[in-house]
Amino acid sequence: MNSSSYYFSHGTIALFCGKGMDFRPKVGTLQASFNGKSEFLNLHVYPALTSIDSFRFQEHGCNVLKPSLKSRTSQSQALVVRSDHPQNSDFPKYYSKKEKKPFPVPIVDLRRAARERLKSRKGKPKTPVPPPKNGLLVKTLIPVAYDVFNARITLINNLKKLLKVVPVQACRFCNEIHVGPVGHPFKSCKGANANIRKGVHEWITNATVDDVFLPVEAFHLYDRLGRRIPHDERFSIPRIPAIVELCIQAGVDVAEYPTKRRRKPIIRISKSEFVDADESELPDTDTEGPKRPVLTEIPDSEIVAPSDEEETTLLAEETLRAWDQMRRGAKRLMKMYLVRVCGYCPEVHVGPSGHKAQNCGAFKHQQRNGQHGWQAAVLNDLIPPRYVWHVPDVNGPPMERELRNFYGQAPAVVEMCIQGGAAVPEEYRPTMRLDVGIPSTIKEAEMVV
């Protein structure tokens, strides 16, 4: 007997072939070899193996794994099943209202990085604080801020036009929407009398831009390095879209929302106290170069729908580019200009520290006296993508409730652009599950499941 393999013999066996079980006795000797260092224990030998391909092998008539008759002199060969499609990725996790949002960077890593910075700076002279912490603007990000601001206006104007030709359904009782001529049949309604209706939505066609592109507001700060907003002044300070406030702090000048611009670094007295430097010797700001123009929103009464299919496709492609440009630019701005979000509610604050307004009404807000649990925000907190079900074929049959696990999801803006004629972006293909075919009948779906 070989030391690296062991042989066992058995009598009659049954082979399982086809979609049913075919019991056909085969009289003979079965040789099954097991290597001492089995490759099946190595998880990195076949990284492309997925459960979807195993079902595809069954459709050809035989199961994937089945015993075979071999002689003593034959060598054992491992079965290799490869997949040409990547594993489907899910959309962002939904957190319950009773669950606190996780920190983008764990506290342990933040403390470790702070200790390393203290060790590296020990015994060295203090370096000047770079912008924007010293009150100045990051000059390289000023064009980016204008691009993000104009991309947002372009996105809103184009969505108003697309809503004229791309139908968007809204539920009468909850805040869920669906992009398509017919609402989806899934029982996910949590509105009024949902138990009586067994979770079935009641769709109406009155969706607006705010339903597709969710508005997130924040307090407008005249001085982003000034004192924190107290609770008593929460009604006297204007609230504007958070992405607009980020662009204003990054260098965009809007006449309706003035802000303080410093041209000299601040003089730091302590960690929480500073004074402004003397700028009387500097020239007036009017002598500087011309400012970049900013776009404005088109009123609803002046919106004109696209005339033909070609114009709709061009409009959808432009909308998709504006959506991508806005998100990419906002991500760059958030690396330099701090944005805070409450860990319990969707409140967002643009600035180095959150406000003191006690208006948090999330889970166990009584124990916190209504104060927010501020933490670093991510891009989806500032620009939340509203995910909707992806319709494989708008002109085809409606979506079926039994095939829910086979439909993918995408942001509502992206889904509207795709139904308008734009190409599917590569970054959204995994969540939309375009690489895996949808069964044509419910019977085929039951076979796969």
GROMACS .gro file of C-alpha atoms in nm:
model
  449
    1MET     CA    1   0.000   0.000   0.000
    2ASN     CA    2   0.134   0.335  -0.100
    3SER     CA    3   0.203   0.575   0.186
    4SER     CA    4   0.058   0.874   0.002
    5SER     CA    5  -0.274   0.717  -0.104
    6TYR     CA    6  -0.518   0.457   0.033
    7TYR     CA    7  -0.746   0.234  -0.174
    8PHE     CA    8  -1.086   0.104  -0.071
    9SER     CA    9  -1.304  -0.136  -0.264
   10HIS     CA   10  -1.678  -0.173  -0.263
   11GLY     CA   11  -1.934  -0.372  -0.447
   12THR     CA   12  -2.247  -0.238  -0.614
   13ILE     CA   13  -2.308   0.136  -0.644
   14ALA     CA   14  -2.572   0.355  -0.811
   15LEU     CA   15  -2.502   0.646  -1.041
   16PHE     CA   16  -2.725   0.955  -1.028
   17CYS     CA   17  -2.760   1.112  -1.373
   18GLY     CA   18  -3.006   1.338  -1.541
   19LYS     CA   19  -3.266   1.554  -1.368
   20GLY     CA   20  -3.415   1.253  -1.192
   21MET     CA   21  -3.250   0.967  -1.009
   22ASP     CA   22  -3.168   0.669  -1.230
   23PHE     CA   23  -3.082   0.360  -1.023
   24ARG     CA   24  -2.877   0.140  -1.255
   25PRO     CA   25  -2.661  -0.115  -1.074
   26LYS     CA   26  -2.305  -0.140  -1.195
   27VAL     CA   27  -2.126  -0.447  -1.076
   28GLY     CA   28  -1.756  -0.396  -1.042
   29THR     CA   29  -1.486  -0.265  -0.820
   30LEU     CA   30  -1.480   0.101  -0.727
   31GLN     CA   31  -1.136   0.253  -0.668
   32ALA     CA   32  -1.143   0.575  -0.468
   33SER     CA   33  -0.809   0.737  -0.394
   34PHE     CA   34  -0.745   0.994  -0.122
   35ASN     CA   35  -0.417   1.180  -0.130
   36GLY     CA   36  -0.240   1.244   0.196
   37LYS     CA   37  -0.212   1.615   0.115
   38SER     CA   38  -0.554   1.672  -0.031
   39GLU     CA   39  -0.598   1.971  -0.259
   40PHE     CA   40  -0.961   2.000  -0.152
   41LEU     CA   41  -0.843   2.139   0.183
   42ASN     CA   42  -0.677   2.433   0.008
   43LEU     CA   43  -0.937   2.710  -0.025
   44HIS     CA   44  -0.732   2.905  -0.279
   45VAL     CA   45  -0.702   2.636  -0.546
   46TYR     CA   46  -1.029   2.721  -0.721
   47PRO     CA   47  -1.122   3.080  -0.626
   48ALA     CA   48  -1.370   3.118  -0.913
   49LEU     CA   49  -1.597   2.834  -0.801
   50THR     CA   50  -1.952   2.953  -0.731
   51SER     CA   51  -2.282   2.782  -0.663
   52ILE     CA   52  -2.436   2.921  -0.982
   53ASP     CA   53  -2.204   2.722  -1.209
   54SER     CA   54  -2.279   2.400  -1.023
   55PHE     CA   55  -2.643   2.439  -1.120
   56ARG     CA   56  -2.543   2.500  -1.481
   57PHE     CA   57  -2.362   2.167  -1.486
   58GLN     CA   58  -2.682   1.997  -1.372
   59GLU     CA   59  -2.870   2.138  -1.670
   60HIS     CA   60  -2.645   1.939  -1.909
   61GLY     CA   61  -2.769   1.608  -1.775
   62CYS     CA   62  -2.537   1.496  -1.491
   63ASN     CA   63  -2.446   1.612  -1.149
   64VAL     CA   64  -2.111   1.778  -1.085
   65LEU     CA   65  -1.973   1.525  -0.839
   66LYS     CA   66  -2.020   1.154  -0.911
   67PRO     CA   67  -1.810   0.845  -0.846
   68SER     CA   68  -1.624   0.688  -1.135
   69LEU     CA   69  -1.490   0.339  -1.202
   70LYS     CA   70  -1.112   0.332  -1.226
   71SER     CA   71  -0.849   0.067  -1.238
   72ARG     CA   72  -0.562   0.038  -0.991
   73THR     CA   73  -0.317   0.184  -1.240
   74SER     CA   74  -0.524   0.494  -1.318
   75GLN     CA   75  -0.430   0.822  -1.154
   76SER     CA   76  -0.681   1.027  -0.956
   77GLN     CA   77  -0.779   1.361  -1.110
   78ALA     CA   78  -0.947   1.649  -0.929
   79LEU     CA   79  -1.262   1.800  -1.077
   80VAL     CA   80  -1.217   2.166  -1.172
   81VAL     CA   81  -1.526   2.386  -1.209
   82ARG     CA   82  -1.453   2.742  -1.319
   83SER     CA   83  -1.688   3.041  -1.336
   84ASP     CA   84  -1.680   3.313  -1.598
   85HIS     CA   85  -1.899   3.547  -1.389
   86PRO     CA   86  -1.793   3.730  -1.071
   87GLN     CA   87  -1.978   3.676  -0.748
   88ASN     CA   88  -2.276   3.909  -0.708
   89SER     CA   89  -2.219   4.193  -0.463
   90ASP     CA   90  -2.498   4.323  -0.243
   91PHE     CA   91  -2.607   4.684  -0.204
   92PRO     CA   92  -2.511   4.875   0.116
   93LYS     CA   93  -2.629   4.719   0.439
   94TYR     CA   94  -2.949   4.849   0.595
   95TYR     CA   95  -2.902   4.944   0.958
   96SER     CA   96  -3.192   4.929   1.198
   97LYS     CA   97  -3.305   5.241   1.385
   98LYS     CA   98  -3.202   5.065   1.706
   99GLU     CA   99  -2.847   5.005   1.579
  100LYS     CA  100  -2.569   5.263   1.577
  101LYS     CA  101  -2.379   5.320   1.254
  102PRO     CA  102  -2.027   5.175   1.253
  103PHE     CA  103  -1.730   5.410   1.247
  104PRO     CA  104  -1.560   5.437   0.905
  105VAL     CA  105  -1.228   5.374   1.083
  106PRO     CA  106  -1.240   5.173   1.408
  107ILE     CA  107  -1.155   5.358   1.730
  108VAL     CA  108  -0.865   5.123   1.797
  109ASP     CA  109  -0.702   5.216   1.466
  110LEU     CA  110  -0.757   5.587   1.528
  111ARG     CA  111  -0.590   5.568   1.868
  112ARG     CA  112  -0.301   5.366   1.730
  113ALA     CA  113  -0.245   5.622   1.453
  114ALA     CA  114  -0.256   5.908   1.707
  115ARG     CA  115   0.009   5.740   1.921
  116GLU     CA  116   0.230   5.689   1.619
  117ARG     CA  117   0.197   6.056   1.523
  118LEU     CA  118   0.296   6.163   1.874
  119LYS     CA  119   0.602   5.937   1.864
  120SER     CA  120   0.709   6.064   1.523
  121ARG     CA  121   0.673   6.431   1.625
  122LYS     CA  122   0.850   6.391   1.961
  123GLY     CA  123   1.159   6.611   1.982
  124LYS     CA  124   1.088   6.783   1.648
  125PRO     CA  125   0.989   7.150   1.599
  126LYS     CA  126   0.626   7.224   1.533
  127THR     CA  127   0.531   7.259   1.168
  128PRO     CA  128   0.274   7.514   1.048
  129VAL     CA  129  -0.078   7.385   1.019
  130PRO     CA  130  -0.175   7.331   0.652
  131PRO     CA  131  -0.505   7.450   0.502
  132PRO     CA  132  -0.794   7.421   0.558
  133LYS     CA  133  -0.720   7.386   0.932
  134ASN     CA  134  -0.544   7.726   0.937
  135GLY     CA  135  -0.851   7.903   0.794
  136LEU     CA  136  -0.734   7.923   0.433
  137LEU     CA  137  -0.878   7.745   0.131
  138VAL     CA  138  -0.716   7.456  -0.051
  139LYS     CA  139  -0.655   7.627  -0.387
  140THR     CA  140  -0.633   7.302  -0.582
  141LEU     CA  141  -0.983   7.203  -0.466
  142ILE     CA  142  -1.159   7.527  -0.560
  143PRO     CA  143  -1.221   7.413  -0.923
  144VAL     CA  144  -1.341   7.079  -0.789
  145ALA     CA  145  -1.592   7.255  -0.564
  146TYR     CA  146  -1.732   7.451  -0.859
  147ASP     CA  147  -1.757   7.133  -1.065
  148VAL     CA  148  -1.949   6.956  -0.788
  149PHE     CA  149  -2.181   7.252  -0.743
  150ASN     CA  150  -2.260   7.277  -1.114
  151ALA     CA  151  -2.291   6.898  -1.148
  152ARG     CA  152  -2.558   6.898  -0.878
  153ILE     CA  153  -2.757   7.171  -1.058
  154THR     CA  154  -2.722   6.985  -1.388
  155LEU     CA  155  -2.837   6.663  -1.223
  156ILE     CA  156  -3.150   6.825  -1.078
  157ASN     CA  157  -3.245   6.997  -1.405
  158ASN     CA  158  -3.196   6.679  -1.606
  159LEU     CA  159  -3.394   6.467  -1.360
  160LYS     CA  160  -3.688   6.706  -1.397
  161LYS     CA  161  -3.677   6.645  -1.772
  162LEU     CA  162  -3.635   6.268  -1.742
  163LEU     CA  163  -3.937   6.246  -1.513
  164LYS     CA  164  -4.144   6.359  -1.812
  165VAL     CA  165  -4.052   6.050  -2.016
  166VAL     CA  166  -3.935   5.787  -1.762
  167PRO     CA  167  -4.221   5.681  -1.532
  168VAL     CA  168  -4.146   5.666  -1.160
  169GLN     CA  169  -4.400   5.508  -0.928
  170ALA     CA  170  -4.439   5.615  -0.563
  171CYS     CA  171  -4.625   5.428  -0.289
  172ARG     CA  172  -4.925   5.606  -0.140
  173PHE     CA  173  -4.854   5.487   0.216
  174CYS     CA  174  -4.471   5.461   0.245
  175ASN     CA  175  -4.168   5.637   0.100
  176GLU     CA  176  -4.069   5.358  -0.140
  177ILE     CA  177  -4.046   5.429  -0.513
  178HIS     CA  178  -4.008   5.217  -0.826
  179VAL     CA  179  -3.869   5.318  -1.165
  180GLY     CA  180  -4.079   5.163  -1.439
  181PRO     CA  181  -4.424   5.172  -1.598
  182VAL     CA  182  -4.563   4.921  -1.346
  183GLY     CA  183  -4.475   4.906  -0.976
  184HIS     CA  184  -4.308   4.595  -0.839
  185PRO     CA  185  -4.529   4.330  -0.673
  186PHE     CA  186  -4.309   4.267  -0.368
  187LYS     CA  187  -4.475   4.290  -0.026
  188SER     CA  188  -4.242   4.538   0.143
  189CYS     CA  189  -4.474   4.823   0.241
  190LYS     CA  190  -4.446   4.938   0.603
  191GLY     CA  191  -4.684   5.232   0.588
  192ALA     CA  192  -5.031   5.283   0.732
  193ASN     CA  193  -5.255   4.974   0.737
  194ALA     CA  194  -4.973   4.760   0.599
  195ASN     CA  195  -5.100   4.458   0.792
  196ILE     CA  196  -5.443   4.483   0.632
  197ARG     CA  197  -5.290   4.509   0.284
  198LYS     CA  198  -5.036   4.235   0.369
  199GLY     CA  199  -4.747   4.462   0.275
  200VAL     CA  200  -4.867   4.524  -0.083
  201HIS     CA  201  -4.786   4.871  -0.219
  202GLU     CA  202  -5.039   5.104  -0.377
  203TRP     CA  203  -4.854   5.279  -0.658
  204ILE     CA  204  -4.930   5.628  -0.787
  205THR     CA  205  -4.742   5.838  -1.044
  206ASN     CA  206  -4.661   6.154  -0.847
  207ALA     CA  207  -4.290   6.109  -0.778
  208THR     CA  208  -4.071   6.421  -0.766
  209VAL     CA  209  -3.699   6.493  -0.785
  210ASP     CA  210  -3.672   6.478  -0.406
  211ASP     CA  211  -3.795   6.117  -0.418
  212VAL     CA  212  -3.520   6.018  -0.661
  213PHE     CA  213  -3.237   6.242  -0.536
  214LEU     CA  214  -3.276   6.250  -0.158
  215PRO     CA  215  -3.220   6.596  -0.004
  216VAL     CA  216  -2.982   6.611   0.295
  217GLU     CA  217  -2.972   6.949   0.471
  218ALA     CA  218  -2.714   7.100   0.707
  219PHE     CA  219  -2.660   7.429   0.889
  220HIS     CA  220  -2.488   7.703   0.692
  221LEU     CA  221  -2.182   7.836   0.876
  222TYR     CA  222  -2.065   8.191   0.821
  223ASP     CA  223  -1.731   8.097   0.980
  224ARG     CA  224  -1.646   7.729   0.963
  225LEU     CA  225  -1.382   7.773   1.236
  226GLY     CA  226  -1.612   7.971   1.463
  227ARG     CA  227  -1.789   7.853   1.775
  228ARG     CA  228  -2.026   7.562   1.763
  229ILE     CA  229  -2.395   7.630   1.704
  230PRO     CA  230  -2.576   7.625   2.041
  231HIS     CA  231  -2.919   7.475   2.092
  232ASP     CA  232  -3.091   7.813   2.132
  233GLU     CA  233  -2.978   7.938   1.788
  234ARG     CA  234  -3.091   7.638   1.584
  235PHE     CA  235  -3.383   7.830   1.428
  236SER     CA  236  -3.193   8.149   1.348
  237ILE     CA  237  -2.930   7.980   1.129
  238PRO     CA  238  -3.036   7.884   0.774
  239ARG     CA  239  -3.028   7.525   0.658
  240ILE     CA  240  -2.918   7.443   0.302
  241PRO     CA  241  -2.833   7.120   0.115
  242ALA     CA  242  -2.527   6.961   0.274
  243ILE     CA  243  -2.348   6.918  -0.059
  244VAL     CA  244  -2.396   7.293  -0.127
  245GLU     CA  245  -2.255   7.380   0.216
  246LEU     CA  246  -1.952   7.162   0.145
  247CYS     CA  247  -1.892   7.342  -0.185
  248ILE     CA  248  -1.928   7.684  -0.020
  249GLN     CA  249  -1.673   7.596   0.246
  250ALA     CA  250  -1.441   7.465  -0.027
  251GLY     CA  251  -1.444   7.793  -0.221
  252VAL     CA  252  -1.772   7.843  -0.409
  253ASP     CA  253  -1.913   8.194  -0.365
  254VAL     CA  254  -2.293   8.210  -0.347
  255ALA     CA  255  -2.450   8.552  -0.296
  256GLU     CA  256  -2.742   8.417  -0.092
  257TYR     CA  257  -2.513   8.247   0.160
  258PRO     CA  258  -2.216   8.470   0.251
  259THR     CA  259  -1.919   8.315   0.427
  260LYS     CA  260  -1.597   8.443   0.579
  261ARG     CA  261  -1.285   8.411   0.364
  262ARG     CA  262  -0.946   8.447   0.529
  263ARG     CA  263  -0.636   8.540   0.333
  264LYS     CA  264  -0.390   8.491   0.617
  265PRO     CA  265  -0.354   8.191   0.849
  266ILE     CA  266  -0.510   8.220   1.192
  267ILE     CA  267  -0.296   8.270   1.502
  268ARG     CA  268  -0.358   7.978   1.734
  269ILE     CA  269  -0.361   8.063   2.106
  270SER     CA  270  -0.474   7.728   2.241
  271LYS     CA  271  -0.647   7.419   2.113
  272SER     CA  272  -0.986   7.590   2.111
  273GLU     CA  273  -0.888   7.960   2.088
  274PHE     CA  274  -0.743   8.160   1.801
  275VAL     CA  275  -0.736   8.513   1.659
  276ASP     CA  276  -0.744   8.632   1.301
  277ALA     CA  277  -0.432   8.783   1.148
  278ASP     CA  278  -0.420   9.146   1.033
  279GLU     CA  279  -0.526   9.167   0.666
  280SER     CA  280  -0.532   9.545   0.634
  281GLU     CA  281  -0.216   9.551   0.423
  282LEU     CA  282  -0.355   9.310   0.166
  283PRO     CA  283  -0.524   9.444  -0.150
  284ASP     CA  284  -0.901   9.439  -0.190
  285THR     CA  285  -1.065   9.118  -0.305
  286ASP     CA  286  -1.235   9.302  -0.595
  287THR     CA  287  -0.902   9.333  -0.776
  288GLU     CA  288  -0.869   8.956  -0.802
  289GLY     CA  289  -0.951   8.762  -1.118
  290PRO     CA  290  -1.306   8.693  -1.238
  291LYS     CA  291  -1.498   8.425  -1.057
  292ARG     CA  292  -1.630   8.110  -1.221
  293PRO     CA  293  -2.001   8.116  -1.312
  294VAL     CA  294  -2.245   7.893  -1.128
  295LEU     CA  295  -2.557   7.734  -1.272
  296THR     CA  296  -2.910   7.783  -1.144
  297GLU     CA  297  -3.206   7.549  -1.121
  298ILE     CA  298  -3.474   7.567  -1.389
  299PRO     CA  299  -3.827   7.631  -1.255
  300ASP     CA  300  -4.074   7.348  -1.294
  301SER     CA  301  -4.293   7.557  -1.521
  302GLU     CA  302  -4.009   7.596  -1.774
  303ILE     CA  303  -3.915   7.228  -1.797
  304VAL     CA  304  -3.941   7.091  -2.150
  305ALA     CA  305  -3.944   6.715  -2.206
  306PRO     CA  306  -3.711   6.560  -2.469
  307SER     CA  307  -3.877   6.541  -2.809
  308ASP     CA  308  -3.748   6.206  -2.939
  309GLU     CA  309  -3.565   5.892  -2.832
  310GLU     CA  310  -3.223   6.018  -2.939
  311GLU     CA  311  -3.255   6.331  -2.729
  312THR     CA  312  -3.366   6.121  -2.434
  313THR     CA  313  -3.057   5.902  -2.466
  314LEU     CA  314  -2.825   6.204  -2.476
  315LEU     CA  315  -3.004   6.352  -2.174
  316ALA     CA  316  -2.970   6.024  -1.981
  317GLU     CA  317  -2.598   6.000  -2.058
  318GLU     CA  318  -2.541   6.359  -1.946
  319THR     CA  319  -2.734   6.293  -1.625
  320LEU     CA  320  -2.525   5.986  -1.551
  321ARG     CA  321  -2.202   6.183  -1.605
  322ALA     CA  322  -2.326   6.458  -1.371
  323TRP     CA  323  -2.412   6.198  -1.104
  324ASP     CA  324  -2.068   6.040  -1.130
  325GLN     CA  325  -1.886   6.376  -1.135
  326MET     CA  326  -2.075   6.498  -0.829
  327ARG     CA  327  -1.999   6.189  -0.624
  328ARG     CA  328  -1.632   6.170  -0.725
  329GLY     CA  329  -1.576   6.538  -0.657
  330ALA     CA  330  -1.756   6.526  -0.322
  331LYS     CA  331  -1.539   6.233  -0.218
  332ARG     CA  332  -1.226   6.439  -0.289
  333LEU     CA  333  -1.361   6.736  -0.093
  334MET     CA  334  -1.449   6.521   0.208
  335LYS     CA  335  -1.086   6.414   0.242
  336MET     CA  336  -0.986   6.773   0.326
  337TYR     CA  337  -1.305   6.938   0.458
  338LEU     CA  338  -1.452   6.744   0.748
  339VAL     CA  339  -1.813   6.624   0.737
  340ARG     CA  340  -1.986   6.482   1.044
  341VAL     CA  341  -2.290   6.256   1.071
  342CYS     CA  342  -2.491   6.141   1.369
  343GLY     CA  343  -2.445   5.774   1.450
  344TYR     CA  344  -2.813   5.737   1.541
  345CYS     CA  345  -2.998   5.958   1.288
  346PRO     CA  346  -2.924   6.090   0.935
  347GLU     CA  347  -2.834   6.442   1.058
  348VAL     CA  348  -2.526   6.578   0.874
  349HIS     CA  349  -2.304   6.870   0.971
  350VAL     CA  350  -2.032   7.016   0.749
  351GLY     CA  351  -1.750   7.144   0.966
  352PRO     CA  352  -1.470   7.035   1.199
  353SER     CA  353  -1.711   6.964   1.489
  354GLY     CA  354  -2.085   6.899   1.505
  355HIS     CA  355  -2.343   7.145   1.631
  356LYS     CA  356  -2.497   7.138   1.980
  357ALA     CA  357  -2.861   7.138   1.876
  358GLN     CA  358  -3.048   6.878   2.080
  359ASN     CA  359  -3.283   6.765   1.806
  360CYS     CA  360  -3.191   6.398   1.775
  361GLY     CA  361  -3.500   6.184   1.811
  362ALA     CA  362  -3.345   5.844   1.735
  363PHE     CA  363  -3.333   5.535   1.955
  364LYS     CA  364  -3.273   5.616   2.327
  365HIS     CA  365  -3.236   5.989   2.263
  366GLN     CA  366  -3.364   6.054   2.617
  367GLN     CA  367  -3.042   5.911   2.762
  368ARG     CA  368  -2.839   6.152   2.545
  369ASN     CA  369  -3.069   6.448   2.615
  370GLY     CA  370  -3.135   6.474   2.241
  371GLN     CA  371  -2.768   6.532   2.158
  372HIS     CA  372  -2.622   6.381   1.842
  373GLY     CA  373  -2.348   6.119   1.844
  374TRP     CA  374  -2.115   6.279   1.591
  375GLN     CA  375  -1.871   6.071   1.392
  376ALA     CA  376  -1.691   6.094   1.059
  377ALA     CA  377  -1.926   6.072   0.762
  378VAL     CA  378  -1.886   5.870   0.445
  379LEU     CA  379  -1.998   5.957   0.093
  380ASN     CA  380  -2.331   5.775   0.124
  381ASP     CA  381  -2.417   5.987   0.428
  382LEU     CA  382  -2.371   6.308   0.230
  383ILE     CA  383  -2.521   6.178  -0.098
  384PRO     CA  384  -2.739   5.880  -0.006
  385PRO     CA  385  -2.814   5.658  -0.310
  386ARG     CA  386  -3.177   5.548  -0.305
  387TYR     CA  387  -3.175   5.190  -0.425
  388VAL     CA  388  -3.464   5.059  -0.635
  389TRP     CA  389  -3.528   4.729  -0.809
  390HIS     CA  390  -3.372   4.695  -1.153
  391VAL     CA  391  -3.622   4.616  -1.430
  392PRO     CA  392  -3.456   4.375  -1.679
  393ASP     CA  393  -3.690   4.464  -1.966
  394VAL     CA  394  -3.917   4.767  -1.952
  395ASN     CA  395  -4.119   4.651  -2.254
  396GLY     CA  396  -4.129   4.289  -2.140
  397PRO     CA  397  -4.351   4.111  -1.888
  398PRO     CA  398  -4.387   4.266  -1.540
  399MET     CA  399  -4.174   4.153  -1.249
  400GLU     CA  400  -4.288   3.838  -1.069
  401ARG     CA  401  -4.297   3.805  -0.694
  402GLU     CA  402  -4.150   3.455  -0.693
  403LEU     CA  403  -3.836   3.572  -0.879
  404ARG     CA  404  -3.743   3.838  -0.627
  405ASN     CA  405  -3.405   3.682  -0.543
  406PHE     CA  406  -3.297   3.706  -0.907
  407TYR     CA  407  -3.360   4.080  -0.953
  408GLY     CA  408  -3.080   4.324  -0.878
  409GLN     CA  409  -3.089   4.678  -0.744
  410ALA     CA  410  -2.938   5.012  -0.844
  411PRO     CA  411  -2.965   5.378  -0.735
  412ALA     CA  412  -3.280   5.544  -0.860
  413VAL     CA  413  -3.080   5.801  -1.060
  414VAL     CA  414  -2.882   5.527  -1.235
  415GLU     CA  415  -3.196   5.320  -1.303
  416MET     CA  416  -3.370   5.620  -1.460
  417CYS     CA  417  -3.071   5.687  -1.686
  418ILE     CA  418  -3.052   5.321  -1.792
  419GLN     CA  419  -3.421   5.314  -1.881
  420GLY     CA  420  -3.365   5.641  -2.066
  421GLY     CA  421  -3.109   5.477  -2.295
  422ALA     CA  422  -2.772   5.523  -2.121
  423ALA     CA  423  -2.521   5.239  -2.095
  424VAL     CA  424  -2.488   5.051  -1.766
  425PRO     CA  425  -2.181   5.165  -1.567
  426GLU     CA  426  -1.941   4.889  -1.473
  427GLU     CA  427  -1.943   4.974  -1.103
  428TYR     CA  428  -2.317   4.902  -1.078
  429ARG     CA  429  -2.323   4.577  -1.275
  430PRO     CA  430  -2.263   4.349  -0.973
  431THR     CA  431  -2.550   4.497  -0.767
  432MET     CA  432  -2.781   4.487  -1.070
  433ARG     CA  433  -2.690   4.119  -1.128
  434LEU     CA  434  -2.662   4.158  -1.501
  435ASP     CA  435  -2.408   3.876  -1.533
  436VAL     CA  436  -2.658   3.612  -1.417
  437GLY     CA  437  -2.962   3.533  -1.627
  438ILE     CA  438  -3.312   3.545  -1.480
  439PRO     CA  439  -3.516   3.222  -1.516
  440SER     CA  440  -3.791   3.254  -1.773
  441THR     CA  441  -4.040   3.056  -1.564
  442ILE     CA  442  -4.103   2.998  -1.196
  443LYS     CA  443  -4.041   2.626  -1.245
  444GLU     CA  444  -3.684   2.691  -1.357
  445ALA     CA  445  -3.631   2.919  -1.057
  446GLU     CA  446  -3.744   2.642  -0.819
  447MET     CA  447  -3.494   2.404  -0.979
  448VAL     CA  448  -3.208   2.651  -0.920
  449VAL     CA  449  -3.308   2.727  -0.562
   0.00000   0.00000   0.00000
